[in-house]
Short mmCIF file of C-alpha atoms and ligand atoms in Angstrom, two decimals:
data_model
loop_
_atom_site.label_atom_id
_atom_site.label_comp_id
_atom_site.label_asym_id
_atom_site.label_seq_id
_atom_site.Cartn_x
_atom_site.Cartn_y
_atom_site.Cartn_z
CA UNK A 9 -8.94 -9.05 -30.95
CA UNK A 10 -6.76 -6.64 -28.81
CA UNK A 11 -6.64 -4.49 -26.10
CA UNK A 12 -4.49 -1.97 -24.08
CA UNK A 13 -3.61 -2.38 -20.83
CA UNK A 14 -0.75 -1.87 -17.75
CA UNK A 15 0.94 -5.32 -16.99
CA UNK A 16 2.92 -6.55 -14.77
CA UNK A 17 4.63 -8.73 -16.88
CA UNK A 18 7.87 -9.59 -14.89
CA UNK A 19 8.84 -9.77 -11.10
CA UNK A 20 10.38 -7.21 -11.66
CA UNK A 21 10.12 -3.29 -11.10
CA UNK A 22 7.77 -1.62 -13.40
CA UNK A 23 4.12 -1.76 -15.45
CA UNK A 24 4.69 -2.27 -18.97
CA UNK A 25 1.49 -0.76 -21.77
CA UNK A 26 1.21 -3.40 -24.91
CA UNK A 27 -1.55 -5.03 -26.19
CA UNK A 28 -2.54 -8.50 -24.60
CA UNK A 29 -6.44 -10.26 -25.83
CA UNK A 30 -9.48 -8.60 -25.02
CA UNK A 31 -11.42 -10.61 -22.01
CA UNK A 32 -14.04 -12.49 -23.32
CA UNK A 33 -17.18 -12.31 -20.45
CA UNK A 34 -17.77 -16.08 -19.00
CA UNK A 35 -20.90 -17.31 -17.58
CA UNK A 36 -22.29 -14.46 -15.27
CA UNK A 37 -19.19 -12.78 -16.15
CA UNK A 38 -19.72 -9.05 -17.76
CA UNK A 39 -17.18 -6.99 -20.38
CA UNK A 40 -16.74 -3.38 -18.50
CA UNK A 41 -14.96 -0.65 -21.23
CA UNK A 42 -12.93 1.49 -17.93
CA UNK A 43 -13.56 5.50 -19.01
CA UNK A 44 -11.43 6.25 -15.63
CA UNK A 45 -9.24 4.64 -13.48
CA UNK A 46 -7.78 5.52 -10.74
CA UNK A 47 -4.27 4.90 -9.25
CA UNK A 48 -3.77 3.25 -5.82
CA UNK A 49 -1.36 2.52 -3.01
CA UNK A 50 -1.55 -1.01 -3.05
CA UNK A 51 -0.97 -0.56 -7.35
CA UNK A 52 2.27 1.99 -6.08
CA UNK A 53 3.50 -1.18 -4.39
CA UNK A 54 2.70 -3.70 -6.80
CA UNK A 55 5.48 -0.97 -9.48
CA UNK A 56 7.82 -0.81 -6.91
CA UNK A 57 7.47 -5.31 -6.70
CA UNK A 58 7.97 -4.92 -2.74
CA UNK A 59 7.72 -8.09 -0.66
CA UNK A 60 3.61 -7.76 0.02
CA UNK A 61 3.45 -7.84 -4.26
CA UNK A 62 6.07 -10.18 -4.94
CA UNK A 63 3.95 -12.36 -2.28
CA UNK A 64 0.54 -12.00 -3.99
CA UNK A 65 1.20 -11.39 -7.39
CA UNK A 66 1.53 -13.94 -9.65
CA UNK A 67 3.01 -12.30 -13.01
CA UNK A 68 1.66 -11.74 -16.15
CA UNK A 69 -1.31 -9.46 -14.30
CA UNK A 70 -3.43 -6.54 -16.15
CA UNK A 71 -3.65 -4.35 -12.40
CA UNK A 72 -5.44 -2.04 -11.01
CA UNK A 73 -8.79 -1.77 -9.35
CA UNK A 74 -10.09 1.09 -8.62
CA UNK A 75 -12.32 2.56 -12.53
CA UNK A 76 -15.36 3.57 -13.54
CA UNK A 77 -16.50 1.96 -16.86
CA UNK A 78 -20.02 0.72 -19.28
CA UNK A 79 -20.87 -1.77 -20.28
CA UNK A 80 -19.76 -3.06 -22.58
CA UNK A 81 -20.71 -6.97 -22.90
CA UNK A 82 -22.93 -9.48 -21.30
CA UNK A 83 -21.87 -13.26 -20.41
CA UNK A 84 -23.98 -16.20 -20.95
CA UNK A 85 -27.28 -16.46 -17.77
CA UNK A 86 -26.26 -12.91 -17.22
CA UNK A 87 -30.37 -10.35 -18.01
CA UNK A 88 -29.66 -7.08 -15.30
CA UNK A 89 -28.05 -4.55 -17.75
CA UNK A 90 -28.07 -3.04 -20.31
CA UNK A 91 -25.01 -2.62 -22.68
CA UNK A 92 -24.64 1.53 -22.60
CA UNK A 93 -24.86 1.43 -18.09
CA UNK A 94 -22.24 3.32 -16.51
CA UNK A 95 -20.90 0.44 -13.80
CA UNK A 96 -18.44 0.54 -11.25
CA UNK A 97 -17.45 -3.06 -9.65
CA UNK A 98 -16.24 -4.12 -6.28
CA UNK A 99 -12.49 -5.29 -6.42
CA UNK A 100 -13.14 -8.08 -4.15
CA UNK A 101 -15.18 -10.49 -5.23
CA UNK A 102 -15.83 -12.93 -2.58
CA UNK A 103 -16.85 -16.68 -2.47
CA UNK A 104 -20.63 -16.75 -1.47
CA UNK A 105 -20.84 -20.10 0.90
CA UNK A 106 -19.17 -18.90 3.57
CA UNK A 107 -19.79 -17.99 7.03
CA UNK A 108 -19.96 -14.56 6.75
CA UNK A 109 -20.08 -14.46 2.98
CA UNK A 110 -23.62 -16.37 3.88
CA UNK A 111 -24.56 -13.29 6.37
CA UNK A 112 -24.14 -10.72 4.31
CA UNK A 113 -20.88 -10.12 6.08
CA UNK A 114 -18.91 -10.17 2.39
CA UNK A 115 -15.73 -7.79 3.92
CA UNK A 116 -14.99 -10.96 5.55
CA UNK A 117 -15.21 -13.92 3.17
CA UNK A 118 -12.41 -16.29 3.86
CA UNK A 119 -11.76 -16.39 0.05
CA UNK A 120 -11.62 -13.60 -1.39
CA UNK A 121 -10.54 -12.24 -4.46
CA UNK A 122 -8.82 -9.79 -5.04
CA UNK A 123 -9.28 -7.17 -8.71
CA UNK A 124 -5.46 -6.73 -9.93
CA UNK A 125 -4.65 -8.43 -7.52
CA UNK A 126 -5.10 -12.33 -7.90
CA UNK A 127 -7.56 -11.66 -11.27
CA UNK A 128 -7.01 -9.74 -14.54
CA UNK A 129 -7.58 -5.68 -13.34
CA UNK A 130 -9.02 -2.42 -14.76
CA UNK A 131 -5.35 -0.38 -16.05
CA UNK A 132 -7.28 -2.01 -19.21
CA UNK A 133 -9.86 -0.56 -21.79
CA UNK A 134 -12.06 -3.58 -21.45
CA UNK A 135 -12.37 -5.44 -17.42
CA UNK A 136 -14.31 -8.73 -16.63
CA UNK A 137 -15.44 -9.41 -13.11
CA UNK A 138 -18.51 -10.94 -11.95
CA UNK A 139 -21.90 -9.89 -12.60
CA UNK A 140 -23.38 -9.97 -8.79
CA UNK A 141 -19.53 -7.59 -8.26
CA UNK A 142 -20.55 -4.40 -10.78
CA UNK A 143 -22.44 -1.10 -8.87
CA UNK A 144 -24.65 0.84 -11.56
CA UNK A 145 -23.41 3.81 -11.16
CA UNK A 146 -26.37 6.82 -10.96
CA UNK A 147 -25.45 8.90 -13.80
CA UNK A 148 -25.02 12.65 -12.17
CA UNK A 149 -21.36 11.95 -11.02
CA UNK A 150 -18.25 12.77 -11.89
CA UNK A 151 -16.60 10.82 -13.77
CA UNK A 152 -13.23 11.16 -12.22
CA UNK A 153 -14.79 10.99 -8.28
CA UNK A 154 -16.38 7.56 -9.26
CA UNK A 155 -13.11 6.89 -10.59
CA UNK A 156 -11.89 5.86 -6.63
CA UNK A 157 -14.76 4.59 -4.89
CA UNK A 158 -13.12 1.88 -4.19
CA UNK A 159 -10.97 3.98 -2.26
CA UNK A 160 -13.93 6.61 -1.05
CA UNK A 161 -15.78 2.76 0.60
CA UNK A 162 -12.20 2.42 2.42
CA UNK A 163 -13.16 5.57 3.49
CA UNK A 164 -16.39 5.80 4.46
CA UNK A 165 -16.41 1.85 5.22
CA UNK A 166 -14.15 3.53 8.51
CA UNK A 167 -15.41 6.35 8.69
CA UNK A 168 -19.67 5.58 9.39
CA UNK A 169 -18.05 2.74 11.96
CA UNK A 170 -19.25 4.06 14.51
CA UNK A 171 -21.92 7.77 15.50
CA UNK A 172 -20.07 10.89 14.37
CA UNK A 173 -23.27 13.48 15.41
CA UNK A 174 -21.50 15.63 17.48
CA UNK A 175 -18.52 13.95 18.38
CA UNK A 176 -15.08 15.16 18.25
CA UNK A 177 -13.02 12.51 15.61
CA UNK A 178 -9.19 12.35 15.15
CA UNK A 179 -8.22 11.08 11.79
CA UNK A 180 -3.90 9.28 11.99
CA UNK A 181 -1.98 9.45 8.40
CA UNK A 182 -3.83 13.12 5.80
CA UNK A 183 -2.77 9.75 2.62
CA UNK A 184 -5.67 10.23 -0.14
CA UNK A 185 -8.70 7.95 2.82
CA UNK A 186 -7.18 9.49 5.38
CA UNK A 187 -7.81 13.12 3.76
CA UNK A 188 -12.00 10.81 1.86
CA UNK A 189 -12.75 10.15 5.90
CA UNK A 190 -11.87 14.44 6.79
CA UNK A 191 -15.18 14.85 4.20
CA UNK A 192 -16.47 11.95 5.06
CA UNK A 193 -16.40 13.36 8.92
CA UNK A 194 -17.63 16.11 8.33
CA UNK A 195 -20.06 15.15 5.92
CA UNK A 196 -22.11 12.89 8.53
CA UNK A 197 -22.48 15.71 11.06
CA UNK A 198 -18.69 16.04 13.62
CA UNK A 199 -17.66 18.59 15.84
CA UNK A 200 -13.23 18.51 15.43
CA UNK A 201 -12.28 16.68 12.35
CA UNK A 202 -8.39 16.57 12.96
CA UNK A 203 -5.92 15.77 10.33
CA UNK A 204 -2.00 14.12 11.74
CA UNK A 205 0.43 13.32 9.12
CA UNK A 206 4.08 13.88 8.43
CA UNK A 207 3.56 16.21 4.77
CA UNK A 208 1.52 19.06 4.96
CA UNK A 209 1.09 18.89 0.67
CA UNK A 210 -1.45 16.02 1.88
CA UNK A 211 -3.09 17.86 5.83
CA UNK A 212 -3.55 21.38 3.34
CA UNK A 213 -5.75 18.99 0.63
CA UNK A 214 -7.15 17.38 4.17
CA UNK A 215 -7.87 21.35 5.84
CA UNK A 216 -9.52 21.58 1.91
CA UNK A 217 -11.83 18.60 2.33
CA UNK A 218 -13.48 19.67 5.28
CA UNK A 219 -10.98 18.98 8.12
CA UNK A 220 -10.85 20.88 11.03
CA UNK A 221 -7.77 21.41 12.10
CA UNK A 222 -4.82 19.71 10.83
CA UNK A 223 -1.85 18.51 12.63
CA UNK A 224 1.79 18.29 11.21
CA UNK A 225 2.74 16.24 14.19
CA UNK A 226 7.49 16.76 13.28
CA UNK A 227 7.01 20.23 15.17
CA UNK A 228 2.76 21.24 16.80
CA UNK A 229 0.86 19.81 19.31
CA UNK A 230 -1.58 17.80 18.99
CA UNK A 231 -2.16 18.57 22.53
CA UNK A 232 -3.06 23.13 21.32
CA UNK A 233 -4.95 21.78 18.73
CA UNK A 234 -7.16 19.58 21.14
CA UNK A 235 -7.71 22.71 23.14
CA UNK A 236 -8.01 24.84 20.31
CA UNK A 237 -10.98 22.26 19.47
CA UNK A 238 -12.44 22.97 23.34
CA UNK A 239 -11.58 18.89 23.34
CA UNK A 240 -12.01 18.20 26.80
CA UNK A 241 -12.11 14.38 28.22
CA UNK A 242 -10.69 13.42 24.61
CA UNK A 243 -11.73 12.28 21.21
CA UNK A 244 -15.09 9.93 20.50
CA UNK A 245 -13.47 8.43 17.47
CA UNK A 246 -10.61 7.30 16.16
CA UNK A 247 -9.39 7.30 12.79
CA UNK A 248 -6.20 5.20 12.26
CA UNK A 249 -5.30 5.79 7.90
CA UNK A 250 -1.20 5.83 8.47
CA UNK A 251 -0.11 1.75 9.29
CA UNK A 252 1.74 3.88 12.51
CA UNK A 253 2.98 2.09 15.15
CA UNK A 254 3.74 5.91 16.75
CA UNK A 255 0.91 7.15 15.09
CA UNK A 256 -1.04 4.78 16.79
CA UNK A 257 -0.35 5.35 20.80
CA UNK A 258 -0.76 8.43 20.01
CA UNK A 259 -4.48 8.52 18.73
CA UNK A 260 -4.51 5.72 22.23
CA UNK A 261 -3.36 8.53 24.12
CA UNK A 262 -5.60 11.65 23.50
CA UNK A 263 -9.41 9.87 23.66
CA UNK A 264 -11.36 9.66 26.33
CA UNK A 265 -12.75 6.97 27.96
CA UNK A 266 -14.67 4.92 26.36
CA UNK A 267 -13.39 6.26 22.44
CA UNK A 268 -14.44 4.45 19.56
CA UNK A 269 -12.01 3.13 16.65
CA UNK A 270 -11.59 1.85 13.27
CA UNK A 271 -8.70 0.77 12.62
CA UNK A 272 -8.05 1.25 7.75
CA UNK A 273 -3.71 1.40 8.13
CA UNK A 274 -2.17 -1.67 7.43
CA UNK A 275 1.82 -1.14 8.23
CA UNK A 276 5.31 -3.36 7.25
CA UNK A 277 6.03 -4.45 9.73
CA UNK A 278 4.44 -5.19 13.14
CA UNK A 279 3.92 -2.53 15.36
CA UNK A 280 4.51 -1.63 19.77
CA UNK A 281 1.14 -0.88 21.70
CA UNK A 282 0.32 0.88 24.69
CA UNK A 283 -1.38 -1.71 25.87
CA UNK A 284 -2.57 0.79 29.24
CA UNK A 285 -4.46 3.19 28.27
CA UNK A 286 -6.56 -0.03 25.74
CA UNK A 287 -7.74 -1.17 28.26
CA UNK A 288 -7.67 1.94 30.98
CA UNK A 289 -9.69 4.14 28.97
CA UNK A 290 -12.40 0.55 27.90
CA UNK A 291 -11.51 1.82 23.62
CA UNK A 292 -13.45 -0.36 21.23
CA UNK A 293 -10.57 -1.84 18.11
CA UNK A 294 -12.90 -2.36 15.29
CA UNK A 295 -10.72 -3.64 12.47
CA UNK A 296 -12.07 -2.95 8.47
CA UNK A 297 -10.96 -4.45 5.84
CA UNK A 298 -12.07 -3.66 2.22
CA UNK A 299 -15.89 -2.62 1.58
CA UNK A 300 -19.19 -3.52 3.08
CA UNK A 301 -21.28 -3.66 0.00
CA UNK A 302 -24.37 -0.93 1.02
CA UNK A 303 -20.84 1.57 1.49
CA UNK A 304 -21.27 2.19 -2.27
CA UNK A 305 -24.59 3.01 -2.08
CA UNK A 306 -23.54 5.62 1.06
CA UNK A 307 -21.01 7.02 -0.93
CA UNK A 308 -22.98 7.72 -3.84
CA UNK A 309 -26.30 9.32 -2.45
CA UNK A 310 -23.68 11.72 0.40
CA UNK A 311 -22.06 12.80 -3.32
CA UNK A 312 -25.22 13.94 -4.96
CA UNK A 313 -26.22 14.51 -1.24
CA UNK A 314 -23.49 17.10 -1.88
CA UNK A 315 -19.96 15.92 -0.53
CA UNK A 316 -17.22 17.11 -2.20
CA UNK A 317 -14.34 14.94 -3.66
CA UNK A 318 -12.75 16.43 -6.11
CA UNK A 319 -10.01 18.19 -3.97
CA UNK A 320 -8.49 14.64 -3.40
CA UNK A 321 -7.86 15.04 -7.06
CA UNK A 322 -4.12 16.13 -7.42
CA UNK A 323 -3.17 14.85 -10.97
CA UNK A 324 -5.35 13.73 -14.20
CA UNK A 325 -2.85 11.54 -17.44
CA UNK A 326 -4.30 9.82 -20.04
CA UNK A 327 -3.00 6.12 -19.92
CA UNK A 328 0.22 6.42 -22.22
CA UNK A 329 1.76 8.97 -19.19
CA UNK A 330 1.13 6.56 -16.57
CA UNK A 331 5.06 7.06 -15.80
CA UNK A 332 3.83 10.15 -14.28
CA UNK A 333 0.79 8.90 -12.56
CA UNK A 334 3.26 6.75 -11.02
CA UNK A 335 6.04 9.74 -10.52
CA UNK A 336 3.42 11.98 -8.57
CA UNK A 337 2.03 8.87 -6.13
CA UNK A 338 5.84 8.06 -4.85
CA UNK A 339 6.51 12.01 -4.43
CA UNK A 340 3.89 12.24 -1.81
CA UNK A 341 2.79 15.14 -2.89
CA UNK A 342 -0.60 13.60 -3.86
CA UNK A 343 -3.47 13.02 -3.30
CA UNK A 344 -5.26 10.77 -5.64
CA UNK A 345 -4.15 10.32 -9.89
CA UNK A 346 -6.59 9.62 -12.35
CA UNK A 347 -6.00 8.34 -15.98
CA UNK A 348 -8.28 8.63 -18.54
CA UNK A 349 -8.96 4.86 -20.57
CA UNK A 350 -10.43 7.43 -23.25
CA UNK A 351 -9.42 9.00 -26.49
P1 NAD B 496 -0.68 6.36 1.89
O1 NAD B 496 0.70 5.43 2.67
O2 NAD B 496 -0.28 7.35 0.75
O3 NAD B 496 -1.27 7.45 3.28
C1 NAD B 496 -0.46 7.17 5.10
C2 NAD B 496 -0.57 8.25 5.70
O4 NAD B 496 0.28 8.70 6.19
C3 NAD B 496 1.09 8.88 4.32
O5 NAD B 496 0.60 10.37 3.97
C4 NAD B 496 2.77 9.07 6.23
O6 NAD B 496 2.85 10.85 6.21
C5 NAD B 496 1.86 9.35 7.13
N1 NAD B 496 2.07 9.57 8.62
C6 NAD B 496 3.64 7.88 8.74
N2 NAD B 496 3.63 8.65 9.57
C7 NAD B 496 2.32 8.90 11.00
C8 NAD B 496 2.95 8.79 11.76
N3 NAD B 496 3.49 8.79 13.06
N4 NAD B 496 1.63 9.67 11.95
C9 NAD B 496 0.66 10.58 11.56
N5 NAD B 496 0.29 10.55 9.86
C10 NAD B 496 1.38 9.05 10.09
O7 NAD B 496 -1.48 5.38 2.30
P2 NAD B 496 -3.54 5.16 1.23
O8 NAD B 496 -3.65 4.61 0.62
O9 NAD B 496 -4.09 7.12 2.18
O10 NAD B 496 -4.54 4.30 2.60
C11 NAD B 496 -4.05 4.58 3.87
C12 NAD B 496 -3.63 3.65 4.26
O11 NAD B 496 -5.37 2.19 4.85
C13 NAD B 496 -2.68 2.41 4.44
O12 NAD B 496 -1.78 1.98 5.78
C14 NAD B 496 -2.61 1.48 3.69
O13 NAD B 496 -1.81 0.55 3.34
C15 NAD B 496 -4.50 1.41 4.06
N6 NAD B 496 -5.33 0.37 3.67
C16 NAD B 496 -6.13 -0.58 3.38
C17 NAD B 496 -7.44 -1.67 3.09
C18 NAD B 496 -7.69 -1.80 3.88
O14 NAD B 496 -9.09 -2.62 3.80
N7 NAD B 496 -8.00 -2.34 5.43
C19 NAD B 496 -7.28 -0.47 2.63
C20 NAD B 496 -7.01 0.26 1.34
C21 NAD B 496 -5.67 0.90 1.80
ZN1 ZN B 497 -16.40 -15.63 1.70
#
């Protein structure tokens, strides 16, 4: 049996929509019929074939790791799921044996295998993953939103690392994940959620998502936004979501003594850091990688509880129009882009 899939066929720019073998679930695996998928920044890197992609992906490879679908087939020994159940999947397949896996900290596994990077992914009519990575999805959640839950999980992991209730939060970088994080911080009880970027289109999306103020650092003052929000000693919590060294140093400069920072953004190159801010202020820094399994519950329940993530979805295309989706991502004038894999 064949299926349609978006394939990185050769080590060069672009993706090819082509027929490939429909995967067969092995022992302990399930086959998922994909309904919708979302384009991640890393999919754009793979499309562009930048240095990161060239060192991580071995073509030919079906890419994509953000999706929602239904169980289509069960491999040998899988008894926990039923055909037709609505599911998504944790995209990091962890070893299950290392010290962190055995402590339940799978986000720190020393041997992670990524769906759509190291093994065939979800920009396809079907994707095959281990049953232990399947996430059951309540049927009252909108599929467009669940399609991007992998990214929402990054935002949830970063945002909920430190207490937010009554706190003043700065987010640097209003990419899709920063925009989603703004919504989560407000939902979780933060007082001020101030987000910075250089892109007005994205800052506007963050405002619609719940940011209390936006700062275009190319022409606006962070200090004035802090003053307007009644912030006297600095931010309590910082979420770095740009990968930009300048943004990180601006953040550490604006934190209060004893403030806490979660770091998600990954830049292309090493950055120079102002250690005086970090040491003199006694800041706590926490690196964030992927998601904790518990984040899947938290995001589903936040959406059920009324967190509206739909403002970040700006484009929807049928998978046959995937080039338009990548164009929207490249333009910078986009939040999340959803691809529909059904007719
Ligand atoms: P993105 O690249 O779409 O967004 C980054 C945003 O930062 C852009 O809108 C950009 O204009 C803005 N920016 C650039 N310089 C800035 C500055 N000086 N001040 C403020 N903003 C600035 O990225 P995304 O998809 O939203 O992801 C956010 C970050 O998280 C990226 O760096 C990505 O690589 C990283 N990421 C990490 C993990 C992880 O597991 N650690 C997972 C997913 C994404
Ligand atoms: Zn492990």
